[in-house]
PDB file of C-alpha atoms (C1' of nucleotides) in Angstrom:
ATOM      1  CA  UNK A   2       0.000   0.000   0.000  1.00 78.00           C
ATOM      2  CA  UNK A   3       1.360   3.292  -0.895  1.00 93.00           C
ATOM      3  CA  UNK A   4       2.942   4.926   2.024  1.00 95.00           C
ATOM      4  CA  UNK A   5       5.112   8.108   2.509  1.00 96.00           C
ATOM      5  CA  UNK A   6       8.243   6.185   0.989  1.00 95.00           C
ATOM      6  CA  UNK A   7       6.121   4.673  -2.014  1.00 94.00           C
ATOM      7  CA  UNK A   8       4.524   8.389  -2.886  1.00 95.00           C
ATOM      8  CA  UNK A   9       8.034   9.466  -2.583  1.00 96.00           C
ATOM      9  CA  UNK A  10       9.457   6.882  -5.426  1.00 95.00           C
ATOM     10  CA  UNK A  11       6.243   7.617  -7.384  1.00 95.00           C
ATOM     11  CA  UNK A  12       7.043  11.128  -7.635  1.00 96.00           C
ATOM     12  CA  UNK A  13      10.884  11.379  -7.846  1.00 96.00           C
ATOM     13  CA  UNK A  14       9.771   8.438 -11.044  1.00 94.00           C
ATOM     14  CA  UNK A  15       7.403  10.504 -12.203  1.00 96.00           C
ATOM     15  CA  UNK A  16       9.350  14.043 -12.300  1.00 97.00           C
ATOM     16  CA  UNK A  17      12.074  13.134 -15.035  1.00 97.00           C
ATOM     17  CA  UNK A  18       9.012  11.529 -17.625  1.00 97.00           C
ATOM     18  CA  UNK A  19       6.847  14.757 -17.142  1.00 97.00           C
ATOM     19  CA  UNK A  20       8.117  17.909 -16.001  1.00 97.00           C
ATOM     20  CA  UNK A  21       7.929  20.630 -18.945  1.00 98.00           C
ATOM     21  CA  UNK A  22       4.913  18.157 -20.575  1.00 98.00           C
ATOM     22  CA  UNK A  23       1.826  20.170 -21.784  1.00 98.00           C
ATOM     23  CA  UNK A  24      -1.444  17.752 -20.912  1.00 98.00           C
ATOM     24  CA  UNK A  25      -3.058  17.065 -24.799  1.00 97.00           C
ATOM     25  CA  UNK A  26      -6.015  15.167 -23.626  1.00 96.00           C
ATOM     26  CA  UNK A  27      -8.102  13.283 -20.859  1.00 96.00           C
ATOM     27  CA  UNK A  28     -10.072  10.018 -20.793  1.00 95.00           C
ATOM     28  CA  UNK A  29     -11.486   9.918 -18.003  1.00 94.00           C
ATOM     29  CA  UNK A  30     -13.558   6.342 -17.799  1.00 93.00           C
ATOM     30  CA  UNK A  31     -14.764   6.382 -14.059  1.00 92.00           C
ATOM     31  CA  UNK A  32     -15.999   9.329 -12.975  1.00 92.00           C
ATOM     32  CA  UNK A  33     -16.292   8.913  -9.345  1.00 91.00           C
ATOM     33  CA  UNK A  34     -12.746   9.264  -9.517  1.00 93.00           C
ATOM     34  CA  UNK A  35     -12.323  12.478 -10.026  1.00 94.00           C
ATOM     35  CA  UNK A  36     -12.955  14.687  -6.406  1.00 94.00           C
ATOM     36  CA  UNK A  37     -12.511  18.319  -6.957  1.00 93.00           C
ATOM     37  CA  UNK A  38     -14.677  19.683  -9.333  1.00 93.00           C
ATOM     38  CA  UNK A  39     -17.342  17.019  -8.084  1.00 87.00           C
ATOM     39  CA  UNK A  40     -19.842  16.591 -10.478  1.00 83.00           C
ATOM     40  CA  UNK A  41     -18.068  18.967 -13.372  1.00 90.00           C
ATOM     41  CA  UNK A  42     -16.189  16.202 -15.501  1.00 92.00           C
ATOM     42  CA  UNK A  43     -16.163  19.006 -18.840  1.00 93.00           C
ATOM     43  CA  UNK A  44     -14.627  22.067 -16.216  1.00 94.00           C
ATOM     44  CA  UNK A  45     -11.985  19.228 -15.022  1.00 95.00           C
ATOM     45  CA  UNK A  46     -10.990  18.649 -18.615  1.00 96.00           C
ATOM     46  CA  UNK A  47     -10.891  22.190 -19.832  1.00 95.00           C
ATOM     47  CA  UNK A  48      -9.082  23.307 -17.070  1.00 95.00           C
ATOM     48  CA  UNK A  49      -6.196  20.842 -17.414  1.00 96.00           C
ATOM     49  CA  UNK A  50      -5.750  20.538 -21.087  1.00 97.00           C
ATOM     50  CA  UNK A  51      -3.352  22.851 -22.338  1.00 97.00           C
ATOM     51  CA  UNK A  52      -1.655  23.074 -19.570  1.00 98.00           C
ATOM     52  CA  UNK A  53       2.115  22.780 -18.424  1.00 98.00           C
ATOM     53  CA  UNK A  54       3.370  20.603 -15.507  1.00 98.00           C
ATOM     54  CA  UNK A  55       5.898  22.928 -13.788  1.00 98.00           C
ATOM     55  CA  UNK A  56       7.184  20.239 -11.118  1.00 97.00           C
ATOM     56  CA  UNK A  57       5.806  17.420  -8.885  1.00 97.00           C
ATOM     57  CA  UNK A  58       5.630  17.158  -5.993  1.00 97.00           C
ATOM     58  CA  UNK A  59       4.453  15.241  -2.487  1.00 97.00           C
ATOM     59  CA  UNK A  60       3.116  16.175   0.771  1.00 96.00           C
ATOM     60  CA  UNK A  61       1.733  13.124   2.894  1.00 96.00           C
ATOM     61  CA  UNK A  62       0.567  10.313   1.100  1.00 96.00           C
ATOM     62  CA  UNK A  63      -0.465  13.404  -1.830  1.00 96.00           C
ATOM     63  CA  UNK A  64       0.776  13.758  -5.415  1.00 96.00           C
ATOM     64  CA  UNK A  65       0.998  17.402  -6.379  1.00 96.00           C
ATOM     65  CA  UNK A  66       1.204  18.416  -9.555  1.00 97.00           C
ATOM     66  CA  UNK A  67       1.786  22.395 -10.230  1.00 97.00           C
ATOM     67  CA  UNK A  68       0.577  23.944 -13.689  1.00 97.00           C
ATOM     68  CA  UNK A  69       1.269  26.556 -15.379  1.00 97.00           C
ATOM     69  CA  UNK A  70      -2.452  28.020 -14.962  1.00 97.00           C
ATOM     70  CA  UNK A  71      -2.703  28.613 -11.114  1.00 95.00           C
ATOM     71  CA  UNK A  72      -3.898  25.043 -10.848  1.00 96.00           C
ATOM     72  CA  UNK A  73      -2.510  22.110  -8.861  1.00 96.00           C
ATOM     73  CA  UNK A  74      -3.577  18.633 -10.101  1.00 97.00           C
ATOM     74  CA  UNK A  75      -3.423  16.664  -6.828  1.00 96.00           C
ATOM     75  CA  UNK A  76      -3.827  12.687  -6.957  1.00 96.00           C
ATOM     76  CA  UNK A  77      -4.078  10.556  -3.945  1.00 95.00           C
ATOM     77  CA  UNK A  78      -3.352   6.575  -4.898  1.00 95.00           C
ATOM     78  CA  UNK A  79      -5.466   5.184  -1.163  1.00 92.00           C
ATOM     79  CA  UNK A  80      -4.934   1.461  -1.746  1.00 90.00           C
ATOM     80  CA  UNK A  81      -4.243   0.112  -4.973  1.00 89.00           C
ATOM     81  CA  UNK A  82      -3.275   3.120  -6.797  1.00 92.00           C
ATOM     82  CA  UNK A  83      -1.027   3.250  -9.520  1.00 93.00           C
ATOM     83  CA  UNK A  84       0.604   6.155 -11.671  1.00 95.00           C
ATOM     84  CA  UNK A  85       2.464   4.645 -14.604  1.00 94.00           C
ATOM     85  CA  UNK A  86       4.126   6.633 -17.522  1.00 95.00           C
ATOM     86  CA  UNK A  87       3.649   4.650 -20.644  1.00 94.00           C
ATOM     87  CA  UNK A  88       3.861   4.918 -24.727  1.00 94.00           C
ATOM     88  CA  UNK A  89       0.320   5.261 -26.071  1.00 92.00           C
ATOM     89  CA  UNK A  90       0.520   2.076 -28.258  1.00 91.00           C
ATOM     90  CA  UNK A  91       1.484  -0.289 -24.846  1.00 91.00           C
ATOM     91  CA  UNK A  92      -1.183  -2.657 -23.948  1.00 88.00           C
ATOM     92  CA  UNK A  93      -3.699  -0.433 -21.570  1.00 87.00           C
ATOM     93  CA  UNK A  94      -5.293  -2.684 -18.660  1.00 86.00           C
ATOM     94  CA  UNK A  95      -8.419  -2.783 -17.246  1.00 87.00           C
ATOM     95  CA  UNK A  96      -8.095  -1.075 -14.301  1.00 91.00           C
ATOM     96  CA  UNK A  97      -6.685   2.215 -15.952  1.00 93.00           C
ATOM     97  CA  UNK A  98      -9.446   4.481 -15.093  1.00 94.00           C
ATOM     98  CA  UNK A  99      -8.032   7.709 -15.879  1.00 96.00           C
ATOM     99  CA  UNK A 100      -5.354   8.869 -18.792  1.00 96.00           C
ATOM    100  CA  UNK A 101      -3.727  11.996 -19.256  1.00 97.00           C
ATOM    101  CA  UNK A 102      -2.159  12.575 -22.416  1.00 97.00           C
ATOM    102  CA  UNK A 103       1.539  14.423 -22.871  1.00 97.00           C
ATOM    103  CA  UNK A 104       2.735  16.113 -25.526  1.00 97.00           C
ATOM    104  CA  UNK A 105       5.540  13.776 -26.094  1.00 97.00           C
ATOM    105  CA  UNK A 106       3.408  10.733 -27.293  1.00 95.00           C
ATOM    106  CA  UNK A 107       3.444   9.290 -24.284  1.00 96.00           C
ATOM    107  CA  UNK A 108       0.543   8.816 -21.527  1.00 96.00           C
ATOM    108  CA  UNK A 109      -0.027   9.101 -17.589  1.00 96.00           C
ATOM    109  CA  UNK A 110      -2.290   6.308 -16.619  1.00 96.00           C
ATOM    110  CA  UNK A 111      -3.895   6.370 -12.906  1.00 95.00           C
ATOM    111  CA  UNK A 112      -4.194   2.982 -12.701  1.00 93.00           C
ATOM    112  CA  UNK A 113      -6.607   1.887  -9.796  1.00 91.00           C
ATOM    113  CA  UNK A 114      -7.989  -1.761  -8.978  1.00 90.00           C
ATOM    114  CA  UNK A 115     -10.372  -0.984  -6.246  1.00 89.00           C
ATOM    115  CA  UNK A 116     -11.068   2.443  -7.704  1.00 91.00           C
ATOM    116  CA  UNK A 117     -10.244   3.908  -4.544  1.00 92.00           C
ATOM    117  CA  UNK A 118      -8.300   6.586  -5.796  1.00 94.00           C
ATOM    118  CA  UNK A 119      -9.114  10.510  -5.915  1.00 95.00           C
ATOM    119  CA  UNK A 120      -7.830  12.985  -8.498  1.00 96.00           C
ATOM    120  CA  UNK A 121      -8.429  16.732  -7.386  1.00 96.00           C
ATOM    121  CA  UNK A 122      -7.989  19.614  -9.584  1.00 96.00           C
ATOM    122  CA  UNK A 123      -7.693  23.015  -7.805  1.00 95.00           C
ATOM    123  CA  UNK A 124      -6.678  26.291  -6.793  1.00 95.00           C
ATOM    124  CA  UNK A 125      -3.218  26.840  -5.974  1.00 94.00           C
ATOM    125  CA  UNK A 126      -3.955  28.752  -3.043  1.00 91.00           C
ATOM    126  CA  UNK A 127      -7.302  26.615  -1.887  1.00 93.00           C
ATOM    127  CA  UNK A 128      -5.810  23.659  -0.883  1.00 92.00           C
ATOM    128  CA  UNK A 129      -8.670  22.497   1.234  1.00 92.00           C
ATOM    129  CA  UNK A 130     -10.523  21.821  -2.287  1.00 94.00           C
ATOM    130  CA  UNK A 131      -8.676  18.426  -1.946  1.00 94.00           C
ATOM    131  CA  UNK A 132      -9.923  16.844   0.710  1.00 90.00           C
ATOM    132  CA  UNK A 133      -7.627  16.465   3.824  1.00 91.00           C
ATOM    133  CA  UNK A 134      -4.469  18.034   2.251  1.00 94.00           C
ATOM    134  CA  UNK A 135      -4.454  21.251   4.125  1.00 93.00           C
ATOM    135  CA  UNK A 136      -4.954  19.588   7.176  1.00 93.00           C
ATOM    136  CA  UNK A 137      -2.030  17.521   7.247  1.00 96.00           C
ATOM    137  CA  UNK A 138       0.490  17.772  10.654  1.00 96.00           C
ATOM    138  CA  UNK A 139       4.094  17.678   9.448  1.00 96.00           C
ATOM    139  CA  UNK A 140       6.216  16.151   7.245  1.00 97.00           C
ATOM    140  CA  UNK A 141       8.127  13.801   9.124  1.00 97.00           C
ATOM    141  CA  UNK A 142      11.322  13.823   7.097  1.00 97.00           C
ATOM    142  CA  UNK A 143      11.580  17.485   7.305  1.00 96.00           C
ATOM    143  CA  UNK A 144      14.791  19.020   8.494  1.00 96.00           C
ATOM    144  CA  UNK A 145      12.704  21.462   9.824  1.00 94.00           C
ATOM    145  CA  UNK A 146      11.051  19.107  12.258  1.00 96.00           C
ATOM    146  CA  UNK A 147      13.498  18.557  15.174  1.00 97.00           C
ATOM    147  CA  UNK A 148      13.081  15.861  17.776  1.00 97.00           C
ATOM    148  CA  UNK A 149      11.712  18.684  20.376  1.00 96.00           C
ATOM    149  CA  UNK A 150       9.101  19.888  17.912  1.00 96.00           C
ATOM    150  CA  UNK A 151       8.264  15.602  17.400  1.00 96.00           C
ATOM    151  CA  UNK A 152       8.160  15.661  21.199  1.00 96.00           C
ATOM    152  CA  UNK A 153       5.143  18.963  21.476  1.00 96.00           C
ATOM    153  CA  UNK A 154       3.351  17.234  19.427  1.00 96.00           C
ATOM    154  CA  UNK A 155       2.354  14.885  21.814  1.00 96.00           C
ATOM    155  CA  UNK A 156       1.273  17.463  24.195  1.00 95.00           C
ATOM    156  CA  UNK A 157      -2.260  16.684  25.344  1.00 93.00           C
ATOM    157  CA  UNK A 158      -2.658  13.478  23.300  1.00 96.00           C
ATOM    158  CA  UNK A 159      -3.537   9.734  24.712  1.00 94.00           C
ATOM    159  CA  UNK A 160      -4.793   8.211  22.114  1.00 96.00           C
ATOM    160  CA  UNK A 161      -3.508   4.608  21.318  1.00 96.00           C
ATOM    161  CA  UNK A 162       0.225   5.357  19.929  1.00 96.00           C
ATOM    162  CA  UNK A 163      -0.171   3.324  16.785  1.00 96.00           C
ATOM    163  CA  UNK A 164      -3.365   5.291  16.065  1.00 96.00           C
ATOM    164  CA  UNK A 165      -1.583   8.352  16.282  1.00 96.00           C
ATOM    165  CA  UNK A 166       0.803   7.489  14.358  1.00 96.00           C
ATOM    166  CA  UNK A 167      -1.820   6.844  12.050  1.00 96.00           C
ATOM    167  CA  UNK A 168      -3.512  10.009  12.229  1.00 96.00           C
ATOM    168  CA  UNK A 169      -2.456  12.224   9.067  1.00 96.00           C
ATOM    169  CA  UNK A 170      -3.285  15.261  11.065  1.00 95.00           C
ATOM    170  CA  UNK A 171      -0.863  14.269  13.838  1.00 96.00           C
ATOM    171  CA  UNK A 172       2.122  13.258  11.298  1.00 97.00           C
ATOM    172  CA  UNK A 173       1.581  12.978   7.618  1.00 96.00           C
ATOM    173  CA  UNK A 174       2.922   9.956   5.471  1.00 96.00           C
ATOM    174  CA  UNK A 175       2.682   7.025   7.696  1.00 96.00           C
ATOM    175  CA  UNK A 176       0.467   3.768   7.050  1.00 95.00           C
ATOM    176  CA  UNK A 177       0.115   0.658   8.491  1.00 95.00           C
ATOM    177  CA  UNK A 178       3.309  -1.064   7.537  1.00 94.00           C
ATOM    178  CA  UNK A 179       5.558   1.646   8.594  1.00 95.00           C
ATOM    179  CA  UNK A 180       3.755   2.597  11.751  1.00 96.00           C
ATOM    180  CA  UNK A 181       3.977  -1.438  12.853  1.00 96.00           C
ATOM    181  CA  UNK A 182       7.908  -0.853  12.101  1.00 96.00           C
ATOM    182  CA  UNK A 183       8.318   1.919  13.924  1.00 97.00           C
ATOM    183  CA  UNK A 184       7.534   0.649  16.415  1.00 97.00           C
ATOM    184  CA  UNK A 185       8.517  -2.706  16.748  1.00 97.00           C
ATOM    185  CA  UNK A 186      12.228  -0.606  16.093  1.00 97.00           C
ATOM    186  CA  UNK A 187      11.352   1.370  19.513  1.00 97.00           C
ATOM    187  CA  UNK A 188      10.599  -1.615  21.486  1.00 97.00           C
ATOM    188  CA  UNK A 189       7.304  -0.226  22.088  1.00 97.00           C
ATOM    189  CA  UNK A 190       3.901  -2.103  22.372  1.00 96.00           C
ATOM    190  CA  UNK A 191       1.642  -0.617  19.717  1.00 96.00           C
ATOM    191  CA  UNK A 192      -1.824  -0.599  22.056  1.00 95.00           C
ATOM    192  CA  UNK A 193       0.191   1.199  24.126  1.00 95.00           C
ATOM    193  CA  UNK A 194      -1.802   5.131  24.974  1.00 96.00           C
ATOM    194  CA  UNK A 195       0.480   8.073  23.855  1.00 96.00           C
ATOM    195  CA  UNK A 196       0.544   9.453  27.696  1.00 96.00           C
ATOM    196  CA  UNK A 197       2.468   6.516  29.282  1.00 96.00           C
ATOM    197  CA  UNK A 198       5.721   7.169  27.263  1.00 96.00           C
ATOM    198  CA  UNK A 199       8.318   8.319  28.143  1.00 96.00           C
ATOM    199  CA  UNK A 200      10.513  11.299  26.797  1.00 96.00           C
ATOM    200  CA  UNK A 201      12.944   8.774  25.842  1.00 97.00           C
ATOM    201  CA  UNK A 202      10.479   6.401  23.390  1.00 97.00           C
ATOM    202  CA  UNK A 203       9.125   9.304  22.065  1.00 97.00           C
ATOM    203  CA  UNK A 204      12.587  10.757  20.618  1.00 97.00           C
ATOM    204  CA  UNK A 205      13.052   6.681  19.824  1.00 97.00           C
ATOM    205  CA  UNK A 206      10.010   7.035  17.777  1.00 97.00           C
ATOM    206  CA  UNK A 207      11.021   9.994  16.165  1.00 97.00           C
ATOM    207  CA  UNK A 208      14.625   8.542  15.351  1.00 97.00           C
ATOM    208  CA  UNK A 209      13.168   5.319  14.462  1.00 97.00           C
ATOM    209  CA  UNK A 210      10.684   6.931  12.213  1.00 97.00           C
ATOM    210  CA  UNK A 211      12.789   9.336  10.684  1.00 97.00           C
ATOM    211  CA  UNK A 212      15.272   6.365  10.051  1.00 97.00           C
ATOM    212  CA  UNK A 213      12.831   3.895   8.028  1.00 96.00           C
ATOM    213  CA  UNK A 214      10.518   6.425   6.451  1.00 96.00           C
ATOM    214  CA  UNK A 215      14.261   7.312   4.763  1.00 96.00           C
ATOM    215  CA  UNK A 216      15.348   3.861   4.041  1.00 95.00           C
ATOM    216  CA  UNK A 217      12.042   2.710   2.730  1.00 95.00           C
ATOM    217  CA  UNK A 218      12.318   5.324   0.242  1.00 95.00           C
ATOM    218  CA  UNK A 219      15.991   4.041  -0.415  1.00 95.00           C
ATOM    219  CA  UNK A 220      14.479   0.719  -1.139  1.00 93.00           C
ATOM    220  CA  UNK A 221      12.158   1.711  -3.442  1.00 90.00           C
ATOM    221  CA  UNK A 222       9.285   1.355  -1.066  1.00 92.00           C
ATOM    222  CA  UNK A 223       7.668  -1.859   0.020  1.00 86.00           C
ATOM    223  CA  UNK A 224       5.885  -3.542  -2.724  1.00 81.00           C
ATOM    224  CA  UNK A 225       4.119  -6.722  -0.983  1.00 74.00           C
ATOM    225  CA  UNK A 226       1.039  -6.842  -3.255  1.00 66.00           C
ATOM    226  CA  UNK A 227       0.705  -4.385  -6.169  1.00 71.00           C
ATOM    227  CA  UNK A 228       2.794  -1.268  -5.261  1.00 84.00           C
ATOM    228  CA  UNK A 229       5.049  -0.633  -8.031  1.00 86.00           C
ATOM    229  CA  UNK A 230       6.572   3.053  -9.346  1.00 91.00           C
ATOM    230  CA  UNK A 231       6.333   5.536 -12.321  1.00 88.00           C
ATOM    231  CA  UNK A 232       8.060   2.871 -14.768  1.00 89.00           C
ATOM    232  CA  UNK A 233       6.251  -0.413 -12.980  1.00 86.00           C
ATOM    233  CA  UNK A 234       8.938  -1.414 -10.986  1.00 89.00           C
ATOM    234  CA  UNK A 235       8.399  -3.326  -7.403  1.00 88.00           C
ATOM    235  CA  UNK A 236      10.215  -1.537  -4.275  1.00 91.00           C
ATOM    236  CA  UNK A 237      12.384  -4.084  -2.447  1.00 90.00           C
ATOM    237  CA  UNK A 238      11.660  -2.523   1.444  1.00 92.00           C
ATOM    238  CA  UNK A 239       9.384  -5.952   2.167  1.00 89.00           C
ATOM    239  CA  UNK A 240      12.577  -7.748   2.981  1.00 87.00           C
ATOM    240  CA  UNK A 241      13.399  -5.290   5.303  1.00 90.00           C
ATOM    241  CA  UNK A 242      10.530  -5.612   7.234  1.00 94.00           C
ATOM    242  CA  UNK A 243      10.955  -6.893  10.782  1.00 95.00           C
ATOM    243  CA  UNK A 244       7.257  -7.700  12.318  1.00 95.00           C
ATOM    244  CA  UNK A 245       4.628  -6.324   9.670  1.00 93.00           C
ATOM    245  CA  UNK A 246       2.786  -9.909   7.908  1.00 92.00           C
ATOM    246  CA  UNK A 247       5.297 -11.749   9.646  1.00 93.00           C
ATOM    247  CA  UNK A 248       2.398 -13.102  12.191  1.00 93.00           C
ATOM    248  CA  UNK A 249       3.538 -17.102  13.414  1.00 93.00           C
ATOM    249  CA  UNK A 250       7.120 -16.208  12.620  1.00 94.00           C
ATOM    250  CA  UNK A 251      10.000 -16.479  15.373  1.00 95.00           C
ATOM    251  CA  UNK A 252      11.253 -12.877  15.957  1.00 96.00           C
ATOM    252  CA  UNK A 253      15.054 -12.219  13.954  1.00 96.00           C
ATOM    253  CA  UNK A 254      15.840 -10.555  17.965  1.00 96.00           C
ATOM    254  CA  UNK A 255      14.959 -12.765  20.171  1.00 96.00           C
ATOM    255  CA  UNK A 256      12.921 -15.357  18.744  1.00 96.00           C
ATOM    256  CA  UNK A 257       9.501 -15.135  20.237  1.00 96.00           C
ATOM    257  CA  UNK A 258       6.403 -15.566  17.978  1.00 95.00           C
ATOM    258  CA  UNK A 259       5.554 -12.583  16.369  1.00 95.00           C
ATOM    259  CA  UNK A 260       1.485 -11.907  17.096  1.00 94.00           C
ATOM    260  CA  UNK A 261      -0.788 -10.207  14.984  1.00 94.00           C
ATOM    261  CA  UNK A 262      -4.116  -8.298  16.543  1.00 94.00           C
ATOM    262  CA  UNK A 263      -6.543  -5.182  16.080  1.00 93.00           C
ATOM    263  CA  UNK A 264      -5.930  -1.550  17.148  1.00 94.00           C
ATOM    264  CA  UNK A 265      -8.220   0.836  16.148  1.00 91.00           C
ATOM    265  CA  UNK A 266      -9.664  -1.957  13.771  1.00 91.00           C
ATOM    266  CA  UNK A 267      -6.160  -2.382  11.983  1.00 94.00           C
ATOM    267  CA  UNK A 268      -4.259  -5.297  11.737  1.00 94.00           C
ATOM    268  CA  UNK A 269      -1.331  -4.783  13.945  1.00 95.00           C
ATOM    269  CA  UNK A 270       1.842  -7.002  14.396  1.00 95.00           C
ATOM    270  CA  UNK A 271       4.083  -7.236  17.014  1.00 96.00           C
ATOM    271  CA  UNK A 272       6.868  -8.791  18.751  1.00 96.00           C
ATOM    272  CA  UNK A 273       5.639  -9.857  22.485  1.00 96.00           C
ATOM    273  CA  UNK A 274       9.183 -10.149  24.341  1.00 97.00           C
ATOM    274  CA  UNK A 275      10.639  -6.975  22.205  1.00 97.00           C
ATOM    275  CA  UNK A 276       7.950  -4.502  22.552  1.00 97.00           C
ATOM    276  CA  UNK A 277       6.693  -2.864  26.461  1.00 95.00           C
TER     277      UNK A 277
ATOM    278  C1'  DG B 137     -21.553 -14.120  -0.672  1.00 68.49           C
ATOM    279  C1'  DG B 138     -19.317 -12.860   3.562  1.00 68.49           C
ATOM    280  C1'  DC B 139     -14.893 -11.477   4.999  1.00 68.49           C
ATOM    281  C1'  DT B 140     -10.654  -8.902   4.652  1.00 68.49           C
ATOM    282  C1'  DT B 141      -7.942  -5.196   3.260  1.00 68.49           C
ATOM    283  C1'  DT B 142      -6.328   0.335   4.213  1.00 68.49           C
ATOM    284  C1'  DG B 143      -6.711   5.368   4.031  1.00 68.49           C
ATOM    285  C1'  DT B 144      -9.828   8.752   4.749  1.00 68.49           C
ATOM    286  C1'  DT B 145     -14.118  10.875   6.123  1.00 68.49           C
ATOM    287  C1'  DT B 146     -18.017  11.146   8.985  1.00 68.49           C
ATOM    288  C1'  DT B 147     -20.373  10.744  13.190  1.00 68.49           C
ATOM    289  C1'  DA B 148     -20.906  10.436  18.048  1.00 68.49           C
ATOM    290  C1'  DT B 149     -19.225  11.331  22.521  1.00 68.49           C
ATOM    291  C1'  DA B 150     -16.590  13.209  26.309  1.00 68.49           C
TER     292       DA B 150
ATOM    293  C1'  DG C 181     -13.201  23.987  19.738  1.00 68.49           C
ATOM    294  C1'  DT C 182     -10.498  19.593  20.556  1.00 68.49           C
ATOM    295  C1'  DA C 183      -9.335  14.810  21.010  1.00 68.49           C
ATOM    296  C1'  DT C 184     -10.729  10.300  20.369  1.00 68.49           C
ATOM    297  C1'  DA C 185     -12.874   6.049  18.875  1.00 68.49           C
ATOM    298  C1'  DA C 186     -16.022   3.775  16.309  1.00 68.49           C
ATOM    299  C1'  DA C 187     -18.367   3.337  12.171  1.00 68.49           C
ATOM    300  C1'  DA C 188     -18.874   4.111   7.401  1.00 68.49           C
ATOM    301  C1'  DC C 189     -17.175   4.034   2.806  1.00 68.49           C
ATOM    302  C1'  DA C 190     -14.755   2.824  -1.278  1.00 68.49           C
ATOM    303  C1'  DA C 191     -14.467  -2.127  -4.454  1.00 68.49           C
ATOM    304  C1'  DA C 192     -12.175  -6.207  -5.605  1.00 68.49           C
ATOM    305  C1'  DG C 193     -10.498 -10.799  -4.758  1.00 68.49           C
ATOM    306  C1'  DC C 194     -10.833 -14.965  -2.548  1.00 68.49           C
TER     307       DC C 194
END
DNA sequence: GGCTTTGTTTTATA
DNA sequence: GTATAAAACAAAGC
């Protein structure tokens, strides 16, 4: 599932196959795809052909693309998106739903089997036109977030940590496989409630966070089902992964069976003898 | 055909 | 207003 490090590969893909394109056409062929203008399919293609893609660009689990025309084009993949650059004439498959055409000859396909996906196309200085993206909390890779500002955060929450983690208005990016990581990495149960930990787990979840957000995008992201990138390529971070799907498996640090159970209605695994 | 899946939104409650 | 949790929703695959 496309996570902070997976948007991240999508978009650093993505940047090099479409920058300086001018959008020719687009086929839209499920509707309830497309978010922001609801209900206006004709103002949605009017508005974006013709125009230039200036850069791309991410913020959360959010695709931005800037125009030339005082739009953004902002795509969000949920669960089994998919944003691959392709030649016109290569084999289109069925769960293409949406196809913007560049001036080059070739093709951006939002590829999307559960149809999950949302395409938004608004005002650069409206961001709340698509959906929750101006209500994001902060990036967590940011060299502008230090591990004091990580630590304010916390101020006033006890919520369930994992949940926080979670919660894209707390910290943006993080899903359910990197969450589970994190903190298996910090030794820290994830049912524990955000107000019995310590200063010292909480600037071990913000190293440890910091740490696998950055190699996940160094892997390519995880691909463990369908993820792949701009050019269809599978991230290699699933062999990295210490506790997430590894339910019934022995534990590489000490052993113990790892367990898998709900929080917040989210499969959760976890190490028993590694995490307090 | 019910269950599972995850990210987000909505709703209810304190 | 704020924080939280639960429920709802999306749709496909098994």
């Amino acid at each position: 599932m496309p996570e902070l490090p997976e948007v991240e590969t999508v978009v650093k893909g993505l940047r090099p196959l479409v920058e300086e394109k001018i959008v020719t056409g687009v086929e839209i062929r499920e509707e309830k795809m497309i978010a922001f203008p609801k209900g206006n399919i004709s103002a949605f293609k009017e508005e974006l052909i013709g125009s230039k893609i200036e850069a791309v660009n991410r913020r959360g689990k959010y695709i931005i693309f800037e125009l030339n025309n005082n739009k953004n084009m902002v795509i969000h993949l949920r669960m089994t998106g998919k944003l691959l650059v392709k030649e016109v004439k290569e084999f289109r498959d069925k769960h293409t739903h949406v196809i913007f055409s560049l001036n080059d000859g070739q093709e951006i396909r939002f590829n999307n089997i559960r149809k999950f996906g949302r395409v938004y196309l608004i005002d650069k200085n409206q961001p709340e036109q698509a959906g929750g993206l101006s209500k994001l909390g902060p990036e967590p890779l940011s060299n502008n977030l230090s591990v004091d500002d990580f630590k304010k955060l916390f101020e006033g929450r006890r919520a369930i940590i994992k949940s926080l983690l979670l919660n894209q208005h707390f910290v943006a990016g993080i899903g359910n496989i990197y969450a589970d990581e994190i903190l298996f990495r910090s030794g820290i149960r994830p049912d524990r409630t955000a107000d019995t930990l310590t200063e010292s787990e909480k600037e071990k979840i913000y190293h440890n966070m910091r740490e696998i957000l950055q190699k996940g995008i160094i892997y390519g992201g995880t691909s463990f089902s369908d993820y792949v990138n701009a050019f269809g390529e599978k991230g290699s971070f699933q062999e990295e992964l210490r506790v997430h799907q590894r339910q019934g498996e022995e534990c590489y640090s000490c052993g113990t069976i790892i367990e898998k159970i709900k929080v917040s209605g989210r499969s959760t695994y976890f190490c028993p003898q590694c995490q307090k």
